Coordinates of C-alpha atoms in Angstrom, one line a residue:
M1 CA 201.3 302.5 135.7
A2 CA 200.6 300.9 139.1
T3 CA 202.1 297.7 137.7
S4 CA 205.3 299.6 136.8
L5 CA 205.5 301.1 140.2
I6 CA 205.2 297.7 141.9
A7 CA 207.8 296.1 139.6
H8 CA 210.4 298.9 139.8
E9 CA 209.4 300.5 143.1
R10 CA 210.4 303.9 141.6
I11 CA 209.2 305.6 138.5
V12 CA 209.5 309.0 136.8
T13 CA 206.2 310.6 135.7
T14 CA 204.3 313.9 135.7
V15 CA 203.1 315.4 138.9
P16 CA 199.3 315.0 138.1
K17 CA 199.7 311.4 137.2
A18 CA 201.7 310.7 140.3
K19 CA 199.1 312.3 142.5
E20 CA 196.4 310.1 141.0
L21 CA 198.6 307.0 141.1
R22 CA 199.3 307.5 144.8
R23 CA 195.7 306.8 145.6
V24 CA 195.7 303.6 143.6
A25 CA 199.1 302.4 144.9
E26 CA 198.2 303.0 148.6
H27 CA 194.9 301.1 148.1
L28 CA 196.9 298.2 146.5
V29 CA 199.3 298.0 149.5
G30 CA 196.3 298.1 151.8
L31 CA 194.9 295.1 150.0
A32 CA 198.3 293.3 150.1
K33 CA 198.5 293.9 153.9
K34 CA 195.1 292.1 154.4
G35 CA 196.4 289.3 152.2
N36 CA 193.4 286.9 151.8
I37 CA 192.1 285.5 148.5
H38 CA 189.3 288.1 148.2
H39 CA 191.8 291.0 148.4
R40 CA 194.1 289.2 146.0
Q41 CA 191.3 289.0 143.4
Q42 CA 190.5 292.7 143.9
A43 CA 194.2 293.6 143.3
N44 CA 194.3 291.3 140.3
A45 CA 191.7 293.5 138.6
I46 CA 194.1 296.5 138.8
V47 CA 197.6 294.9 138.5
R48 CA 198.3 293.6 134.9
T49 CA 201.0 291.0 135.5
K50 CA 201.3 287.9 137.7
P51 CA 204.9 288.7 138.9
A52 CA 203.8 292.2 140.0
L53 CA 200.9 290.7 141.8
T54 CA 203.1 288.2 143.5
K55 CA 205.6 290.9 144.5
L56 CA 202.8 293.0 145.9
F57 CA 201.5 290.3 148.2
E58 CA 204.8 288.6 149.1
V59 CA 207.2 291.6 149.4
L60 CA 205.3 294.9 149.7
G61 CA 202.5 293.7 151.9
P62 CA 204.7 292.3 154.7
R63 CA 207.1 295.3 154.4
Y64 CA 204.4 297.8 155.3
E65 CA 202.6 295.6 157.9
E66 CA 203.3 298.0 160.7
R67 CA 202.9 301.2 158.7
Q68 CA 199.4 302.7 158.8
G69 CA 199.6 304.7 155.6
G70 CA 202.0 306.8 153.6
Y71 CA 203.5 304.0 151.6
T72 CA 204.6 306.3 148.7
R73 CA 206.7 309.4 148.3
I74 CA 206.5 312.0 145.5
L75 CA 209.7 314.0 144.9
K76 CA 209.4 316.9 142.4
L77 CA 212.2 317.2 139.9
A78 CA 213.8 320.6 139.2
R79 CA 213.6 320.4 135.4
P80 CA 210.4 320.1 133.4
R81 CA 210.0 317.6 130.6
V82 CA 211.5 318.7 127.3
G83 CA 208.9 319.5 124.7
D84 CA 205.8 320.4 126.7
K85 CA 207.4 321.7 129.9
A86 CA 205.3 319.4 132.1
D87 CA 206.3 319.3 135.8
M88 CA 208.1 315.9 136.4
C89 CA 208.5 314.0 139.6
V90 CA 209.9 310.7 141.0
M91 CA 207.3 308.5 142.7
E92 CA 208.6 305.7 144.9
Y93 CA 207.7 303.4 147.7
V94 CA 209.2 304.4 151.1
D95 CA 211.4 302.0 153.2
R96 CA 212.7 300.2 150.1
P97 CA 216.2 298.8 150.2
G98 CA 218.9 301.2 148.9
E99 CA 217.0 304.4 149.2
L100 CA 219.0 307.6 149.9
R101 CA 216.7 309.2 152.5
A102 CA 215.1 306.8 154.9
A103 CA 211.5 307.4 155.8
R104 CA 210.4 308.1 159.4
P105 CA 209.7 304.8 161.1
P106 CA 206.2 304.0 162.1
S107 CA 205.2 305.2 165.6
S108 CA 205.2 301.6 166.9
R109 CA 209.0 301.2 166.1
Q110 CA 210.3 304.8 166.8
V111 CA 211.5 303.9 170.3
D112 CA 213.4 300.8 169.1
V113 CA 214.9 302.6 166.2
L114 CA 216.1 305.5 168.5
A115 CA 217.6 302.9 170.9
N116 CA 219.5 301.2 168.1
V117 CA 220.9 304.5 166.9
L118 CA 222.1 305.4 170.4
R119 CA 223.7 301.9 170.8
N120 CA 225.6 302.3 167.5
V121 CA 227.0 305.7 168.8
G122 CA 228.0 304.1 172.1
I123 CA 225.3 305.6 174.3
T124 CA 223.3 303.3 176.6
P125 CA 219.5 304.0 176.1
L126 CA 217.5 304.6 179.2
N127 CA 215.3 301.6 178.7
D128 CA 218.5 299.4 178.8
M129 CA 219.8 300.8 182.1
T130 CA 219.3 299.1 185.4
E131 CA 217.7 301.0 188.2
A132 CA 221.1 301.5 189.9
E133 CA 222.6 303.0 186.7
L134 CA 219.6 305.4 186.4
V135 CA 220.0 306.6 190.0
Q136 CA 223.8 307.1 189.4
A137 CA 223.2 309.1 186.2
T138 CA 220.5 311.2 187.9
R139 CA 222.9 312.0 190.8
E140 CA 225.7 313.0 188.4
L141 CA 223.3 315.4 186.5
S142 CA 222.0 317.0 189.7
V143 CA 225.6 317.5 191.1
D144 CA 226.6 319.3 187.9
E145 CA 223.6 321.5 188.0
I146 CA 224.0 322.3 191.7
D147 CA 227.7 322.8 191.5
G148 CA 227.4 325.2 188.5
S149 CA 230.8 324.1 187.3
V150 CA 231.9 324.5 183.6
E151 CA 234.3 322.2 181.8
V152 CA 236.8 324.1 179.6
D153 CA 239.5 322.1 177.7
G154 CA 239.0 319.1 180.0
E155 CA 239.5 321.2 183.1
I156 CA 236.6 321.9 185.4
K157 CA 236.5 325.5 186.5
A158 CA 234.1 327.0 189.0
E159 CA 231.8 329.5 187.5
S160 CA 231.6 332.8 189.3
E161 CA 228.5 335.0 189.4
D162 CA 230.0 336.9 186.5
S163 CA 230.6 334.3 183.7
G164 CA 232.6 336.9 181.9
E165 CA 235.8 335.8 183.6
I166 CA 235.7 332.4 181.8
Q167 CA 235.0 334.0 178.5
E168 CA 237.9 336.4 179.0
E169 CA 240.3 333.6 179.8
S170 CA 239.3 331.7 176.7
K171 CA 239.8 334.8 174.6
E172 CA 243.3 335.3 176.0
R173 CA 244.2 331.6 175.2
D174 CA 242.9 332.0 171.7
A175 CA 245.0 335.1 171.2
E176 CA 248.1 333.3 172.4
D177 CA 247.5 330.4 170.0
K178 CA 247.1 332.6 166.9
P179 CA 250.4 333.7 165.4
E180 CA 250.7 337.4 164.5
K181 CA 251.2 338.4 160.9

């Protein structure tokens, strides 16, 4: 079963088998990360085919080099198996190409992943800003907090002590925009 998981990277099985297989699969990836001849021989005692052993050491080992554990995921399926009603699940390796839900990145890469996401959206991450840009951003934030102004429909309006005035104005505009039936 471990050989099938390595070859396909995703299999459907029963929940108890998957929980037991998780222990073996995680141990095999740990051996592949170390990568020397002794660990290859230990993995060869468990894995049944040469192509699966090669994939384990050349693909899966380097893929999980930075991850400290949690190489597999078990997703329970809603319907039991026809016949004996055994609980079924999908067992898969995380971080594999084409997966629907990406795994949480290892702690060593979380800052870089967050910075890339911010860049894709068009926001400059703090670690990319120069000192002058950081000072300017800090000044802008502090001015808005001290000023107490509120932006409504692109217009900056001063907020009075009773913020109900702004809410009333927005309700009046909403009432004007809605046609009466």
